[in-house]
Amino acid sequence: MLYYFKELTSTIDEARDGRYVHGDVVVAELQTAGRGQRGKKWSSATGENLTFSVVLDTSFLRVEEQFGVLQSVALALTDMFAGYGIDARIKWTNDIYVGDRKIVGVLIDHSLGADGMLVRSGAGIGINVNQKRFDEWLPNPTSMALETGREYDRREVLERFCAKLAERFETLKTGDREALQRDYHSKIYRLDTPARFALPDGTEFTGTIRGVGPGGELAVESHDGIKNYLYREVSFII
Ligand code: BTN
């Protein structure tokens, strides 16, 4: 079911409420405390974009399989964009890019059980749909409207995304997870393309992404071979 709010602090907070069940979508027209990755805030023009969380029953996944949730969500987004003729890529770990610009941010909130299994997950998603002017502090935003020069019906975008997510999530649950992994691989931003990266200590290097492992680790080849990086162990220089 779709739950529409004019204003929330963050759809992530609301979606944690136990009254929401698998497949429910919590949408806010305005988030007063929208959250991004790494403690940043998520800024989105009221009435122009989509800011929502989808509740997912992930109790069939072990905690170490949680990357599958992100894979399904990211692929559902690239599937949805493909339907609009937009060639989007998955920028490790949680971003969707068109060219070198960010069109979607994803923040997944997992609840863990005591038995090493997930319980449920809230996939918090911000899609830039019709916004054309962004805050100056945002490094490289884009939107569907900026990419294609037309405006979109946000409700239709959301419905198309939810349909794609249902398919990808079903594959995660009962289907061929290797196919999911292959599709994910084919959509990785800057795959097999030499690029500049930074380590947390500020060191920069040139490397080439060779893939993302099933646990979500990024394999980057540089002059001293291939190394696997976990979240926050390496960042892109764009
Ligand atoms: C990022 O930093 O890229 C992640 C952004 C995630 C934004 C979405 S908007 C809906 C949901 N609610 C939030 O507060 N954040 C996520």
PDB file of C-alpha atoms and ligand atoms in Angstrom:
ATOM      1  CA  MET A   1       0.000   0.000   0.000  1.00  0.00           C
ATOM      2  CA  LEU A   2       1.029   3.566  -0.592  1.00  0.00           C
ATOM      3  CA  TYR A   3       1.126   5.879   2.425  1.00  0.00           C
ATOM      4  CA  TYR A   4       1.402   9.494   1.446  1.00  0.00           C
ATOM      5  CA  PHE A   5       2.486  12.215   3.885  1.00  0.00           C
ATOM      6  CA  LYS A   6       2.709  15.939   3.241  1.00  0.00           C
ATOM      7  CA  GLU A   7       5.548  16.202   5.744  1.00  0.00           C
ATOM      8  CA  LEU A   8       7.739  13.814   7.752  1.00  0.00           C
ATOM      9  CA  THR A   9      11.102  14.128   9.435  1.00  0.00           C
ATOM     10  CA  SER A  10      12.303  11.260   7.247  1.00  0.00           C
ATOM     11  CA  THR A  11      10.473   8.407   5.559  1.00  0.00           C
ATOM     12  CA  ILE A  12      13.108   6.119   7.095  1.00  0.00           C
ATOM     13  CA  ASP A  13      11.866   6.932  10.609  1.00  0.00           C
ATOM     14  CA  GLU A  14       8.227   6.469   9.633  1.00  0.00           C
ATOM     15  CA  ALA A  15       8.837   3.182   7.795  1.00  0.00           C
ATOM     16  CA  ARG A  16      10.268   1.650  10.985  1.00  0.00           C
ATOM     17  CA  ASP A  17       6.761   1.638  12.474  1.00  0.00           C
ATOM     18  CA  GLY A  18       5.520  -1.936  12.834  1.00  0.00           C
ATOM     19  CA  ARG A  19       2.196  -1.117  11.188  1.00  0.00           C
ATOM     20  CA  TYR A  20       3.907  -1.140   7.800  1.00  0.00           C
ATOM     21  CA  VAL A  21       4.338  -4.493   6.132  1.00  0.00           C
ATOM     22  CA  HIS A  22       6.228  -5.902   3.189  1.00  0.00           C
ATOM     23  CA  GLY A  23       5.644  -3.875   0.030  1.00  0.00           C
ATOM     24  CA  ASP A  24       4.301  -0.796   1.773  1.00  0.00           C
ATOM     25  CA  VAL A  25       5.651   2.475   0.481  1.00  0.00           C
ATOM     26  CA  VAL A  26       5.930   5.554   2.689  1.00  0.00           C
ATOM     27  CA  VAL A  27       6.159   8.742   0.628  1.00  0.00           C
ATOM     28  CA  ALA A  28       6.792  12.249   1.943  1.00  0.00           C
ATOM     29  CA  GLU A  29       6.313  15.378  -0.082  1.00  0.00           C
ATOM     30  CA  LEU A  30       8.658  17.158   2.331  1.00  0.00           C
ATOM     31  CA  GLN A  31      11.249  15.667   4.696  1.00  0.00           C
ATOM     32  CA  THR A  32      12.321  18.075   7.407  1.00  0.00           C
ATOM     33  CA  ALA A  33      15.315  15.905   8.343  1.00  0.00           C
ATOM     34  CA  GLY A  34      16.000  13.871   5.209  1.00  0.00           C
ATOM     35  CA  ARG A  35      19.061  11.709   5.709  1.00  0.00           C
ATOM     36  CA  GLY A  36      21.852  10.840   3.318  1.00  0.00           C
ATOM     37  CA  GLN A  37      24.838   8.556   3.580  1.00  0.00           C
ATOM     38  CA  ARG A  38      27.700   9.264   5.966  1.00  0.00           C
ATOM     39  CA  GLY A  39      25.554  11.440   8.237  1.00  0.00           C
ATOM     40  CA  LYS A  40      24.830  13.971   5.474  1.00  0.00           C
ATOM     41  CA  LYS A  41      21.416  15.496   4.917  1.00  0.00           C
ATOM     42  CA  TRP A  42      19.320  14.725   1.831  1.00  0.00           C
ATOM     43  CA  SER A  43      17.993  17.803   0.159  1.00  0.00           C
ATOM     44  CA  SER A  44      15.104  17.613  -2.292  1.00  0.00           C
ATOM     45  CA  ALA A  45      12.831  20.340  -3.674  1.00  0.00           C
ATOM     46  CA  THR A  46       9.284  19.953  -2.329  1.00  0.00           C
ATOM     47  CA  GLY A  47       6.808  18.742  -4.925  1.00  0.00           C
ATOM     48  CA  GLU A  48       9.410  18.058  -7.619  1.00  0.00           C
ATOM     49  CA  ASN A  49      11.011  14.747  -6.703  1.00  0.00           C
ATOM     50  CA  LEU A  50      10.311  11.447  -4.996  1.00  0.00           C
ATOM     51  CA  THR A  51      11.411  10.781  -1.419  1.00  0.00           C
ATOM     52  CA  PHE A  52      10.126   7.501  -0.056  1.00  0.00           C
ATOM     53  CA  SER A  53      10.911   4.272   1.780  1.00  0.00           C
ATOM     54  CA  VAL A  54       9.839   0.790   0.762  1.00  0.00           C
ATOM     55  CA  VAL A  55       9.344  -1.766   3.536  1.00  0.00           C
ATOM     56  CA  LEU A  56      10.783  -5.178   2.716  1.00  0.00           C
ATOM     57  CA  ASP A  57      10.482  -8.454   4.591  1.00  0.00           C
ATOM     58  CA  THR A  58      14.072  -9.633   4.477  1.00  0.00           C
ATOM     59  CA  SER A  59      13.750 -12.355   7.119  1.00  0.00           C
ATOM     60  CA  PHE A  60      14.908 -14.991   4.586  1.00  0.00           C
ATOM     61  CA  LEU A  61      18.360 -13.365   4.389  1.00  0.00           C
ATOM     62  CA  ARG A  62      21.319 -13.901   6.656  1.00  0.00           C
ATOM     63  CA  VAL A  63      22.935 -10.678   7.862  1.00  0.00           C
ATOM     64  CA  GLU A  64      25.958 -11.336   5.634  1.00  0.00           C
ATOM     65  CA  GLU A  65      23.631 -11.551   2.633  1.00  0.00           C
ATOM     66  CA  GLN A  66      22.274  -8.036   3.131  1.00  0.00           C
ATOM     67  CA  PHE A  67      24.055  -6.681   0.055  1.00  0.00           C
ATOM     68  CA  GLY A  68      21.415  -8.544  -1.974  1.00  0.00           C
ATOM     69  CA  VAL A  69      18.828  -6.013  -0.823  1.00  0.00           C
ATOM     70  CA  LEU A  70      20.866  -3.128  -2.152  1.00  0.00           C
ATOM     71  CA  GLN A  71      21.487  -5.038  -5.387  1.00  0.00           C
ATOM     72  CA  SER A  72      17.756  -5.583  -5.940  1.00  0.00           C
ATOM     73  CA  VAL A  73      16.934  -1.952  -5.223  1.00  0.00           C
ATOM     74  CA  ALA A  74      19.746  -0.603  -7.419  1.00  0.00           C
ATOM     75  CA  LEU A  75      18.810  -2.885 -10.306  1.00  0.00           C
ATOM     76  CA  ALA A  76      15.132  -2.003 -10.001  1.00  0.00           C
ATOM     77  CA  LEU A  77      16.150   1.648 -10.316  1.00  0.00           C
ATOM     78  CA  THR A  78      18.312   1.086 -13.393  1.00  0.00           C
ATOM     79  CA  ASP A  79      15.509  -1.084 -14.886  1.00  0.00           C
ATOM     80  CA  MET A  80      13.003   1.692 -14.258  1.00  0.00           C
ATOM     81  CA  PHE A  81      15.282   4.316 -15.824  1.00  0.00           C
ATOM     82  CA  ALA A  82      15.906   2.090 -18.836  1.00  0.00           C
ATOM     83  CA  GLY A  83      12.130   2.078 -19.413  1.00  0.00           C
ATOM     84  CA  TYR A  84      12.350   5.866 -19.764  1.00  0.00           C
ATOM     85  CA  GLY A  85      15.370   5.647 -22.071  1.00  0.00           C
ATOM     86  CA  ILE A  86      17.786   6.816 -19.349  1.00  0.00           C
ATOM     87  CA  ASP A  87      21.025   4.845 -19.135  1.00  0.00           C
ATOM     88  CA  ALA A  88      21.783   4.807 -15.411  1.00  0.00           C
ATOM     89  CA  ARG A  89      24.697   3.108 -13.655  1.00  0.00           C
ATOM     90  CA  ILE A  90      25.230   1.907 -10.105  1.00  0.00           C
ATOM     91  CA  LYS A  91      27.969   3.839  -8.389  1.00  0.00           C
ATOM     92  CA  TRP A  92      29.329   1.747  -5.568  1.00  0.00           C
ATOM     93  CA  THR A  93      27.890   1.497  -3.051  1.00  0.00           C
ATOM     94  CA  ASN A  94      24.523   3.257  -2.927  1.00  0.00           C
ATOM     95  CA  ASP A  95      24.259   5.814  -5.709  1.00  0.00           C
ATOM     96  CA  ILE A  96      22.644   5.784  -9.101  1.00  0.00           C
ATOM     97  CA  TYR A  97      24.429   7.915 -11.666  1.00  0.00           C
ATOM     98  CA  VAL A  98      23.767   9.132 -15.170  1.00  0.00           C
ATOM     99  CA  GLY A  99      27.135   9.939 -16.679  1.00  0.00           C
ATOM    100  CA  ASP A 100      29.086  11.522 -13.826  1.00  0.00           C
ATOM    101  CA  ARG A 101      26.019  12.922 -12.120  1.00  0.00           C
ATOM    102  CA  LYS A 102      23.917  11.561  -9.271  1.00  0.00           C
ATOM    103  CA  ILE A 103      20.219  11.024  -9.973  1.00  0.00           C
ATOM    104  CA  VAL A 104      19.266   8.821  -6.989  1.00  0.00           C
ATOM    105  CA  GLY A 105      20.470   8.312  -3.441  1.00  0.00           C
ATOM    106  CA  VAL A 106      19.648   5.146  -1.518  1.00  0.00           C
ATOM    107  CA  LEU A 107      19.908   4.524   2.215  1.00  0.00           C
ATOM    108  CA  ILE A 108      18.915   1.121   3.513  1.00  0.00           C
ATOM    109  CA  ASP A 109      17.893   0.626   7.108  1.00  0.00           C
ATOM    110  CA  HIS A 110      18.072  -2.995   8.243  1.00  0.00           C
ATOM    111  CA  SER A 111      16.566  -4.480  11.408  1.00  0.00           C
ATOM    112  CA  LEU A 112      18.577  -7.451  12.583  1.00  0.00           C
ATOM    113  CA  GLY A 113      17.298 -10.468  14.501  1.00  0.00           C
ATOM    114  CA  ALA A 114      19.143 -12.172  17.336  1.00  0.00           C
ATOM    115  CA  ASP A 115      19.644 -15.268  15.186  1.00  0.00           C
ATOM    116  CA  GLY A 116      21.961 -13.772  12.572  1.00  0.00           C
ATOM    117  CA  MET A 117      19.060 -13.172  10.187  1.00  0.00           C
ATOM    118  CA  LEU A 118      17.627  -9.903   8.952  1.00  0.00           C
ATOM    119  CA  VAL A 119      14.098  -9.116  10.098  1.00  0.00           C
ATOM    120  CA  ARG A 120      13.033  -6.336   7.787  1.00  0.00           C
ATOM    121  CA  SER A 121      14.591  -3.550   5.781  1.00  0.00           C
ATOM    122  CA  GLY A 122      13.474  -0.095   4.812  1.00  0.00           C
ATOM    123  CA  ALA A 123      14.879   1.042   1.498  1.00  0.00           C
ATOM    124  CA  GLY A 124      14.985   4.841   1.646  1.00  0.00           C
ATOM    125  CA  ILE A 125      15.157   6.283  -1.834  1.00  0.00           C
ATOM    126  CA  GLY A 126      15.427   9.814  -3.171  1.00  0.00           C
ATOM    127  CA  ILE A 127      14.887  10.113  -6.927  1.00  0.00           C
ATOM    128  CA  ASN A 128      15.509  13.463  -8.583  1.00  0.00           C
ATOM    129  CA  VAL A 129      12.588  13.622 -10.979  1.00  0.00           C
ATOM    130  CA  ASN A 130      11.633  17.135 -12.086  1.00  0.00           C
ATOM    131  CA  GLN A 131      14.056  19.339 -10.141  1.00  0.00           C
ATOM    132  CA  LYS A 132      16.231  21.480 -12.429  1.00  0.00           C
ATOM    133  CA  ARG A 133      18.062  23.746  -9.983  1.00  0.00           C
ATOM    134  CA  PHE A 134      19.964  22.320  -7.043  1.00  0.00           C
ATOM    135  CA  ASP A 135      21.665  23.714  -3.947  1.00  0.00           C
ATOM    136  CA  GLU A 136      25.161  24.886  -4.757  1.00  0.00           C
ATOM    137  CA  TRP A 137      26.740  22.681  -2.104  1.00  0.00           C
ATOM    138  CA  LEU A 138      25.605  19.528  -3.894  1.00  0.00           C
ATOM    139  CA  PRO A 139      28.588  18.280  -5.888  1.00  0.00           C
ATOM    140  CA  ASN A 140      27.076  16.746  -9.036  1.00  0.00           C
ATOM    141  CA  PRO A 141      23.305  16.365  -9.037  1.00  0.00           C
ATOM    142  CA  THR A 142      21.085  15.638 -11.986  1.00  0.00           C
ATOM    143  CA  SER A 143      17.445  14.682 -12.493  1.00  0.00           C
ATOM    144  CA  MET A 144      15.271  12.861 -14.996  1.00  0.00           C
ATOM    145  CA  ALA A 145      14.095  16.241 -16.299  1.00  0.00           C
ATOM    146  CA  LEU A 146      17.631  17.582 -16.711  1.00  0.00           C
ATOM    147  CA  GLU A 147      18.737  14.424 -18.514  1.00  0.00           C
ATOM    148  CA  THR A 148      15.881  14.310 -20.984  1.00  0.00           C
ATOM    149  CA  GLY A 149      14.429  17.823 -21.174  1.00  0.00           C
ATOM    150  CA  ARG A 150      10.913  16.773 -20.179  1.00  0.00           C
ATOM    151  CA  GLU A 151       8.886  16.498 -16.993  1.00  0.00           C
ATOM    152  CA  TYR A 152       7.595  13.277 -15.480  1.00  0.00           C
ATOM    153  CA  ASP A 153       4.512  12.118 -13.604  1.00  0.00           C
ATOM    154  CA  ARG A 154       6.032  11.257 -10.227  1.00  0.00           C
ATOM    155  CA  ARG A 155       3.303   8.790  -9.340  1.00  0.00           C
ATOM    156  CA  GLU A 156       3.984   6.855 -12.535  1.00  0.00           C
ATOM    157  CA  VAL A 157       7.735   6.861 -11.857  1.00  0.00           C
ATOM    158  CA  LEU A 158       7.071   5.453  -8.392  1.00  0.00           C
ATOM    159  CA  GLU A 159       4.702   2.780  -9.682  1.00  0.00           C
ATOM    160  CA  ARG A 160       7.127   1.712 -12.378  1.00  0.00           C
ATOM    161  CA  PHE A 161       9.925   1.491  -9.825  1.00  0.00           C
ATOM    162  CA  CYS A 162       7.803  -0.579  -7.424  1.00  0.00           C
ATOM    163  CA  ALA A 163       6.922  -3.021 -10.209  1.00  0.00           C
ATOM    164  CA  LYS A 164      10.612  -3.470 -11.059  1.00  0.00           C
ATOM    165  CA  LEU A 165      11.511  -3.858  -7.401  1.00  0.00           C
ATOM    166  CA  ALA A 166       8.905  -6.587  -6.952  1.00  0.00           C
ATOM    167  CA  GLU A 167      10.553  -8.534  -9.808  1.00  0.00           C
ATOM    168  CA  ARG A 168      14.129  -8.066  -8.626  1.00  0.00           C
ATOM    169  CA  PHE A 169      13.206  -8.824  -5.022  1.00  0.00           C
ATOM    170  CA  GLU A 170      11.463 -12.021  -6.048  1.00  0.00           C
ATOM    171  CA  THR A 171      14.666 -13.095  -7.780  1.00  0.00           C
ATOM    172  CA  LEU A 172      16.582 -12.387  -4.588  1.00  0.00           C
ATOM    173  CA  LYS A 173      14.105 -14.418  -2.582  1.00  0.00           C
ATOM    174  CA  THR A 174      13.411 -17.409  -4.758  1.00  0.00           C
ATOM    175  CA  GLY A 175      15.324 -17.032  -8.004  1.00  0.00           C
ATOM    176  CA  ASP A 176      18.803 -17.064  -9.446  1.00  0.00           C
ATOM    177  CA  ARG A 177      20.961 -14.825  -7.270  1.00  0.00           C
ATOM    178  CA  GLU A 178      23.887 -15.270  -9.627  1.00  0.00           C
ATOM    179  CA  ALA A 179      21.809 -13.658 -12.381  1.00  0.00           C
ATOM    180  CA  LEU A 180      21.224 -10.743 -10.032  1.00  0.00           C
ATOM    181  CA  GLN A 181      24.961 -10.544  -9.413  1.00  0.00           C
ATOM    182  CA  ARG A 182      25.676 -10.657 -13.178  1.00  0.00           C
ATOM    183  CA  ASP A 183      23.135  -7.934 -13.934  1.00  0.00           C
ATOM    184  CA  TYR A 184      24.506  -5.813 -11.119  1.00  0.00           C
ATOM    185  CA  HIS A 185      28.018  -6.273 -12.492  1.00  0.00           C
ATOM    186  CA  SER A 186      26.929  -5.124 -15.950  1.00  0.00           C
ATOM    187  CA  LYS A 187      25.594  -1.872 -14.492  1.00  0.00           C
ATOM    188  CA  ILE A 188      28.586  -0.834 -12.365  1.00  0.00           C
ATOM    189  CA  TYR A 189      29.672   2.773 -12.841  1.00  0.00           C
ATOM    190  CA  ARG A 190      33.213   3.054 -14.243  1.00  0.00           C
ATOM    191  CA  LEU A 191      33.639  -0.711 -14.567  1.00  0.00           C
ATOM    192  CA  ASP A 192      36.894  -1.580 -16.335  1.00  0.00           C
ATOM    193  CA  THR A 193      37.673   2.104 -16.784  1.00  0.00           C
ATOM    194  CA  PRO A 194      40.812   3.596 -15.183  1.00  0.00           C
ATOM    195  CA  ALA A 195      39.809   6.275 -12.678  1.00  0.00           C
ATOM    196  CA  ARG A 196      41.108   8.154  -9.656  1.00  0.00           C
ATOM    197  CA  PHE A 197      40.291   6.985  -6.134  1.00  0.00           C
ATOM    198  CA  ALA A 198      41.040   8.264  -2.639  1.00  0.00           C
ATOM    199  CA  LEU A 199      41.788   6.397   0.558  1.00  0.00           C
ATOM    200  CA  PRO A 200      40.534   7.632   3.952  1.00  0.00           C
ATOM    201  CA  ASP A 201      44.018   9.062   4.733  1.00  0.00           C
ATOM    202  CA  GLY A 202      43.795  11.255   1.615  1.00  0.00           C
ATOM    203  CA  THR A 203      46.152   9.208  -0.569  1.00  0.00           C
ATOM    204  CA  GLU A 204      45.004   9.212  -4.182  1.00  0.00           C
ATOM    205  CA  PHE A 205      45.657   6.535  -6.759  1.00  0.00           C
ATOM    206  CA  THR A 206      44.628   5.396 -10.220  1.00  0.00           C
ATOM    207  CA  GLY A 207      42.763   2.126 -10.345  1.00  0.00           C
ATOM    208  CA  THR A 208      40.292   0.166 -12.401  1.00  0.00           C
ATOM    209  CA  ILE A 209      37.136  -1.365 -10.974  1.00  0.00           C
ATOM    210  CA  ARG A 210      36.976  -5.054 -11.831  1.00  0.00           C
ATOM    211  CA  GLY A 211      33.753  -5.851 -10.021  1.00  0.00           C
ATOM    212  CA  VAL A 212      31.789  -5.891  -6.797  1.00  0.00           C
ATOM    213  CA  GLY A 213      31.751  -9.109  -4.784  1.00  0.00           C
ATOM    214  CA  PRO A 214      28.600 -10.746  -3.415  1.00  0.00           C
ATOM    215  CA  GLY A 215      29.314  -9.201  -0.011  1.00  0.00           C
ATOM    216  CA  GLY A 216      29.462  -5.727  -1.573  1.00  0.00           C
ATOM    217  CA  GLU A 217      33.241  -5.336  -1.604  1.00  0.00           C
ATOM    218  CA  LEU A 218      34.685  -3.269  -4.465  1.00  0.00           C
ATOM    219  CA  ALA A 219      37.547  -4.907  -6.387  1.00  0.00           C
ATOM    220  CA  VAL A 220      39.943  -2.269  -7.687  1.00  0.00           C
ATOM    221  CA  GLU A 221      43.045  -3.109  -9.693  1.00  0.00           C
ATOM    222  CA  SER A 222      46.015  -0.794  -9.385  1.00  0.00           C
ATOM    223  CA  HIS A 223      49.765  -1.068  -9.943  1.00  0.00           C
ATOM    224  CA  ASP A 224      50.104  -3.493  -7.019  1.00  0.00           C
ATOM    225  CA  GLY A 225      47.302  -5.884  -8.005  1.00  0.00           C
ATOM    226  CA  ILE A 226      43.615  -6.228  -7.144  1.00  0.00           C
ATOM    227  CA  LYS A 227      42.416  -5.161  -3.702  1.00  0.00           C
ATOM    228  CA  ASN A 228      38.926  -5.491  -2.221  1.00  0.00           C
ATOM    229  CA  TYR A 229      37.547  -2.467  -0.444  1.00  0.00           C
ATOM    230  CA  LEU A 230      34.658  -2.309   1.982  1.00  0.00           C
ATOM    231  CA  TYR A 231      32.293   0.645   2.393  1.00  0.00           C
ATOM    232  CA  ARG A 232      34.234   3.796   3.342  1.00  0.00           C
ATOM    233  CA  GLU A 233      37.603   2.169   2.683  1.00  0.00           C
ATOM    234  CA  VAL A 234      37.867   3.915  -0.679  1.00  0.00           C
ATOM    235  CA  SER A 235      36.036   6.718  -2.455  1.00  0.00           C
ATOM    236  CA  PHE A 236      35.731   7.941  -6.012  1.00  0.00           C
ATOM    237  CA  ILE A 237      37.281  11.143  -7.236  1.00  0.00           C
ATOM    238  CA  ILE A 238      34.810  12.535  -9.725  1.00  0.00           C
TER     239      ILE A 238
HETATM  240  C1  BTN B   1      22.540   9.401  -0.153  1.00  0.00           C
HETATM  241  O1  BTN B   1      23.207  10.097   0.602  1.00  0.00           O
HETATM  242  O2  BTN B   1      22.848   9.278  -1.324  1.00  0.00           O
HETATM  243  C2  BTN B   1      21.331   8.642   0.353  1.00  0.00           C
HETATM  244  C3  BTN B   1      20.131   9.498   0.223  1.00  0.00           C
HETATM  245  C4  BTN B   1      18.848   8.804   0.606  1.00  0.00           C
HETATM  246  C5  BTN B   1      17.692   9.770   0.540  1.00  0.00           C
HETATM  247  C6  BTN B   1      16.386   9.100   0.797  1.00  0.00           C
HETATM  248  S1  BTN B   1      15.033  10.193   0.548  1.00  0.00           S
HETATM  249  C7  BTN B   1      13.942   9.033   1.277  1.00  0.00           C
HETATM  250  C8  BTN B   1      14.680   8.420   2.447  1.00  0.00           C
HETATM  251  N1  BTN B   1      14.513   9.219   3.625  1.00  0.00           N
HETATM  252  C9  BTN B   1      15.630   9.794   4.026  1.00  0.00           C
HETATM  253  O3  BTN B   1      15.732  10.529   5.017  1.00  0.00           O
HETATM  254  N2  BTN B   1      16.642   9.431   3.236  1.00  0.00           N
HETATM  255  C10 BTN B   1      16.194   8.534   2.187  1.00  0.00           C
END
